[in-house]
Coordinates of C-alpha atoms in Angstrom, one line a residue:
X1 CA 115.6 31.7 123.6
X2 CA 119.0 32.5 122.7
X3 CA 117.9 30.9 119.1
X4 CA 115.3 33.3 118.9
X5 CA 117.8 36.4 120.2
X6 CA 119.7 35.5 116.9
X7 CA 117.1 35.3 114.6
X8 CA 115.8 38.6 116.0
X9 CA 118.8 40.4 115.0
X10 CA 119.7 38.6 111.8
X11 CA 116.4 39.7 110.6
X12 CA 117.3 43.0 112.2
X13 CA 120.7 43.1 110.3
X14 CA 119.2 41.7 106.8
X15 CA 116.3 44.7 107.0
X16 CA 118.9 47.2 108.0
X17 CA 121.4 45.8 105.2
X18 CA 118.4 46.0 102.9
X19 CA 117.8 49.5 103.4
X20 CA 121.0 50.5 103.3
X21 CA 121.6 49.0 99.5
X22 CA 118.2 50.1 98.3
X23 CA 119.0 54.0 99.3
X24 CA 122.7 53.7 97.9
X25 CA 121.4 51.9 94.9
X26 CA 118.7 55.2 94.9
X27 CA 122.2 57.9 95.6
X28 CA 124.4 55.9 92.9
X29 CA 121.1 56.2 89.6
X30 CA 121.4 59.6 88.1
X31 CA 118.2 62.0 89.3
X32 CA 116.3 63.9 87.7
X33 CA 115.4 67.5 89.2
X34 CA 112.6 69.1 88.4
X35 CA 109.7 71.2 90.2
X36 CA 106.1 70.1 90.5
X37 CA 103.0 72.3 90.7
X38 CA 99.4 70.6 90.4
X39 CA 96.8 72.9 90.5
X40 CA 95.5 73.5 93.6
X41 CA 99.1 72.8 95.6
X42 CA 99.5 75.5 98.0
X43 CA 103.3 75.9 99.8
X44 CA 103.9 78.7 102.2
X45 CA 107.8 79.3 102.5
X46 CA 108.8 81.2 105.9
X47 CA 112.2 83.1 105.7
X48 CA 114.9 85.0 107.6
X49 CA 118.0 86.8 106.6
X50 CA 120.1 89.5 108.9
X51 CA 122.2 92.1 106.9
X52 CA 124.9 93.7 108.7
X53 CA 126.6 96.9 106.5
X54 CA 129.7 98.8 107.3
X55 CA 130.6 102.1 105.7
X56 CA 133.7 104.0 106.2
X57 CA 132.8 108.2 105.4
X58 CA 135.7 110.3 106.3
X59 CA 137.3 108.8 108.6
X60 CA 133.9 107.6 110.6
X61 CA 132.5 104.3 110.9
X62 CA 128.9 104.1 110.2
X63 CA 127.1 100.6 110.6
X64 CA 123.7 99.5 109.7
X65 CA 121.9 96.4 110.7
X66 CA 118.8 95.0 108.6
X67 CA 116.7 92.2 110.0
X68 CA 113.5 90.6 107.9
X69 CA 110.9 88.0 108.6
X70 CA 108.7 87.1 105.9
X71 CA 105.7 84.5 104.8
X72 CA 104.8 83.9 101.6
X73 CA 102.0 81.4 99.9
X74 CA 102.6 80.1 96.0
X75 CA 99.5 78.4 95.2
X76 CA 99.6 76.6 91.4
X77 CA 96.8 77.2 88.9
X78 CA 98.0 75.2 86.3
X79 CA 100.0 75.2 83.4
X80 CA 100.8 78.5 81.2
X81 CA 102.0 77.0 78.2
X82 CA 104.8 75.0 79.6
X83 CA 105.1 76.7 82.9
X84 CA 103.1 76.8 86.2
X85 CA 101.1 79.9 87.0
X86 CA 101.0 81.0 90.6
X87 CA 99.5 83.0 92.4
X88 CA 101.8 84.5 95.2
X89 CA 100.2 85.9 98.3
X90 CA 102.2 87.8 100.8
X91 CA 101.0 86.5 104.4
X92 CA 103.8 88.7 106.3
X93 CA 106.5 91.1 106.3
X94 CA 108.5 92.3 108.4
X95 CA 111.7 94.8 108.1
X96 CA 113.7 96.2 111.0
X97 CA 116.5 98.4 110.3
X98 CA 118.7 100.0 113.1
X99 CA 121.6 102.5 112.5
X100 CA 123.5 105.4 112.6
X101 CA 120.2 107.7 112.6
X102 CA 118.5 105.9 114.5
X103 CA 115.4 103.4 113.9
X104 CA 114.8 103.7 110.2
X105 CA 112.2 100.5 109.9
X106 CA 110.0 100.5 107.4
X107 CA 105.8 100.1 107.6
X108 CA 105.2 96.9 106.1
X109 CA 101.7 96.9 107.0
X110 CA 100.3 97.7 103.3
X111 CA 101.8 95.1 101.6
X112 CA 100.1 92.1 103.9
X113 CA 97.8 90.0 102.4
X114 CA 98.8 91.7 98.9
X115 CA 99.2 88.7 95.9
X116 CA 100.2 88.7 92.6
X117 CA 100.8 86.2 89.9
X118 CA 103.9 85.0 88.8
X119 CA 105.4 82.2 86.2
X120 CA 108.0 79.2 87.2
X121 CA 109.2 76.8 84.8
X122 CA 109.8 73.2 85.8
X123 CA 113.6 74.2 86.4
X124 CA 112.9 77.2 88.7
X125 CA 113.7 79.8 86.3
X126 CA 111.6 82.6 87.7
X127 CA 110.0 84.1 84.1
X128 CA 107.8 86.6 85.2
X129 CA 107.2 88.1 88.3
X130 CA 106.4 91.6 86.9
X131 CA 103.2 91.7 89.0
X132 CA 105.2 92.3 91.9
X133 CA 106.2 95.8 90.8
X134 CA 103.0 97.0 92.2
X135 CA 103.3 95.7 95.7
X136 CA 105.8 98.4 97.2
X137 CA 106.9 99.8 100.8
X138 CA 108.8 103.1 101.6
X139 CA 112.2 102.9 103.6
X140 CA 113.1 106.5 104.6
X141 CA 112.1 108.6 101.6
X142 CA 112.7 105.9 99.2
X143 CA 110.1 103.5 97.6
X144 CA 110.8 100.3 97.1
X145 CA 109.2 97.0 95.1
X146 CA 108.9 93.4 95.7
X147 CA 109.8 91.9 92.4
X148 CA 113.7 91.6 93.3
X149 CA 113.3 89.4 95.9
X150 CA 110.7 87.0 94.0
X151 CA 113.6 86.9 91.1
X152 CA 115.9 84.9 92.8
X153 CA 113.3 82.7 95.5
X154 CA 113.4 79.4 93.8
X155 CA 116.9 77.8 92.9
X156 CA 117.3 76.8 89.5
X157 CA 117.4 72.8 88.5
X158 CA 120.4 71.5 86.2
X159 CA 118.0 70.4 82.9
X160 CA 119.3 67.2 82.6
X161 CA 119.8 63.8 84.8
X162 CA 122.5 64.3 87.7
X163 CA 124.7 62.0 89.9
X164 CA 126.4 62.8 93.5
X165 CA 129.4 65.1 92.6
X166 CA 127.8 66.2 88.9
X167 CA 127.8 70.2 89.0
X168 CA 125.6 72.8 86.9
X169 CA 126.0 76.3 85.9
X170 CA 123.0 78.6 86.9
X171 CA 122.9 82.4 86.4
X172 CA 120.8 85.4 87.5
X173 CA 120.4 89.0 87.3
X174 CA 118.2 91.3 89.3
X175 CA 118.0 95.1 89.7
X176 CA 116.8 97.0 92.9
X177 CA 115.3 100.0 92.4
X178 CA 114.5 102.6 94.7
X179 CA 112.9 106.0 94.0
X180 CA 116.6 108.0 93.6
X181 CA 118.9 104.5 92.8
X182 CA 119.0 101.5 90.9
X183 CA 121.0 98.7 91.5
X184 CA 121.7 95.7 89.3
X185 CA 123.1 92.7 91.0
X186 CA 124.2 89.8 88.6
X187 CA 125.1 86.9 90.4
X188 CA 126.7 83.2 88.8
X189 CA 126.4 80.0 90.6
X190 CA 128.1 76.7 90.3
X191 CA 125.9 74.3 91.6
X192 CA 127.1 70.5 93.2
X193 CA 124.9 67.6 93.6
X194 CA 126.2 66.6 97.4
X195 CA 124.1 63.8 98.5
X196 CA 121.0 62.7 99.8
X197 CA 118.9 63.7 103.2
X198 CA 115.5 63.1 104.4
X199 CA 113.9 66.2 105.4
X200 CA 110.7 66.9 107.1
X201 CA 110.1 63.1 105.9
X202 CA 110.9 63.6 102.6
X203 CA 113.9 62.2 100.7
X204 CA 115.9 65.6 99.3
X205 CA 118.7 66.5 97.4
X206 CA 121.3 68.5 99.3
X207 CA 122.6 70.8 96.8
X208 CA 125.9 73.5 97.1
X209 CA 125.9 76.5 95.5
X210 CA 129.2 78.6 95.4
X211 CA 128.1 82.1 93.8
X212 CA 130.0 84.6 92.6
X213 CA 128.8 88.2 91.1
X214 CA 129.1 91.7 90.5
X215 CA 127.2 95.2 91.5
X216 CA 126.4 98.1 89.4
X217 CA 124.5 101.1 89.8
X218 CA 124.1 104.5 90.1
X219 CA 121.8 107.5 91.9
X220 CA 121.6 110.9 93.4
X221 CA 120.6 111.8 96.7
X222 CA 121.2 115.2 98.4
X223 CA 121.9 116.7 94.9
X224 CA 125.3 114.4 94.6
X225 CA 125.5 111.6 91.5
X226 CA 126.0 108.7 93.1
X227 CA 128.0 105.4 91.2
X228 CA 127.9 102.0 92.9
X229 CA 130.4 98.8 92.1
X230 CA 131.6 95.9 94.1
X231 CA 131.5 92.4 94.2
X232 CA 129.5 89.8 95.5
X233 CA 130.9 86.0 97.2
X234 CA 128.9 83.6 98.9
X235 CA 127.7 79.8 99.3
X236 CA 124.3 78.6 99.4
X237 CA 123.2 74.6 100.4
X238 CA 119.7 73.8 99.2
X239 CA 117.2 70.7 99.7
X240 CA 115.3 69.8 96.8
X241 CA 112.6 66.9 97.7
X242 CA 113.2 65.0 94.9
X243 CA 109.8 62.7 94.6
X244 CA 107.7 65.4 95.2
X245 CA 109.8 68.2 92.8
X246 CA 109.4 70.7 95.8
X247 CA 111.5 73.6 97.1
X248 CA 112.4 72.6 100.7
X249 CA 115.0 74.4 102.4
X250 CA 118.2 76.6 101.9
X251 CA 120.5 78.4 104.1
X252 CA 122.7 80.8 102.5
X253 CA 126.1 83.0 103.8
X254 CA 127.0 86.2 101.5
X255 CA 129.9 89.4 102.0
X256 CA 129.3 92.1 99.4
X257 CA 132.5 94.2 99.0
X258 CA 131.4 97.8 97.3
X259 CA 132.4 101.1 96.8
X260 CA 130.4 104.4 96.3
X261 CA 132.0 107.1 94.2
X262 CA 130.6 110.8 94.8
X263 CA 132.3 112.2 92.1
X264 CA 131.8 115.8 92.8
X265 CA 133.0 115.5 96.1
X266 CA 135.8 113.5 94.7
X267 CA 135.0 110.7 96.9
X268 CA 134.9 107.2 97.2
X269 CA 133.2 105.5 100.2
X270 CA 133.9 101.7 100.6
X271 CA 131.3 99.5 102.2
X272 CA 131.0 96.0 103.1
X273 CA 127.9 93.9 103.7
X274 CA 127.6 90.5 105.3
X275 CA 124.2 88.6 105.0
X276 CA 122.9 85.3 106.2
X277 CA 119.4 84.0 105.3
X278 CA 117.3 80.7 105.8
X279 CA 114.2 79.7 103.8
X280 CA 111.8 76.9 105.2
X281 CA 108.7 75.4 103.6
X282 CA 106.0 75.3 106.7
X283 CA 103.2 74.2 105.0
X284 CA 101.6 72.4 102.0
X285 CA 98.6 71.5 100.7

């Protein structure tokens, strides 16, 4: 028996041992990154973020909290030249937004069940998403698009093989436009390799993003010009399944520090946000 007992675990210990080198071997070989859409794959991403906003107006503080739930579905329909075609439908949305006046959420309701087509490239480089410019909501009196959001959804890949600790540039600019303002965020990540993680049984990279970036913009509302600027810190960790080229997870941690300038009123009105998201592939097909 005790014979046995030993050759039991020794086998135990070899498989484990086994393992063990085969993954490290796996961790040590540079990887190559890159997204995969068949036609016909479906993935439907669920996503949270919270947006806390504090604004300082003579002498008063004035805060502002922004909650959203969404659902979305990407479903591939091949290649357009050397990029996947998607059609993007918009399963849910939801927006609550509580401040100083009061209950200012939005009706989402319209823009349920809504799709559009977009283009990815095999890095995640987002190059065209102009259909969702029609699919809008109003916030107050303002009208507002979907396209800003669908800019930055899927993080970008580094182009080229990658060990543990290897870092890549990545860059993005976005503008959110509202009926009265426009604002054009331009954000900079360096990106880091980490590791390895299995994830919802698939082997992922966990990637870091440290982003940096600055915001510009301008509007009028009441009859005042309006000129926005600020900048923009943050870190986001992403897990990229690395077999399967797919888009797993992310978890990301922003603080905007801005300033609003009513010029005629000689004023300038400082405001910081703080935001924390998640993203989560629930399904694919």
């Amino acid at each position: 028996m005790t014979t046995r007992r030993s050759f039991i675990k020794r086998a135990a210990f070899a498989a484990g041992l086994a393992a063990a080198i085969g993954l490290a071997a796996w961790a040590a070989a540079a990887t190559v990154l890159e997204y995969k859409m068949p036609a016909g794959r479906a993935l439907t991403y669920e996503s949270r973020s919270e947006q806390a906003q504090v604004m300082e107006v003579m002498g008063q503080t004035m805060d502002t909290t922004t909650v959203s739930t969404s659902a979305f579905t990407f479903k591939s329909k091949g290649l357009k030249d050397k990029n996947f075609l998607m059609g993007v439908t918009i399963d849910d949305l939801s927006i609550s937004v509580t401040g100083a006046q009061g209950d200012m959420s939005p009706d989402t309701s319209a823009v349920k069940g809504k799709s559009f087509d977009m283009v990815l490239s095999p890095l995640g480089a987002e190059v065209d998403v102009s259909g969702a410019e029609a699919i809008t909501y109003a916030i107050a009196t303002e009208s507002r698009d979907l396209s800003s959001g669908f800019k930055t959804f899927f993080p970008d890949m580094p182009g080229k093989p990658v060990n543990v600790g290897d870092t890549w540039p990545s860059s993005v600019s976005t503008t959110e436009k509202t009926t009265s303002m426009s604002i054009r965020i331009e954000l900079q990540n360096v990106n880091t390799l980490e590791g390895f993680e299995t994830v919802d049984g698939m082997e992922c990279a966990r990637i870091a993003a440290q982003v940096t970036g600055t915001i510009n913009g301008s509007g009028n509302q009441m009859g005042q010009d309006l000129t926005f600027a600020g900048t923009v810190k943050g870190k986001d960790v992403y897990y990229f399944a690395v077999k399967e080229g797919l888009y797993v997870k992310a978890v990301s941690d922003s603080t905007a520090q801005m300033s609003i300038d009513v010029a005629a009123a000689g004023m300038s009105i400082p405001v910081t946000q703080t935001s924390k998201s998640e993203v989560k592939l629930s399904k694919k097909s």
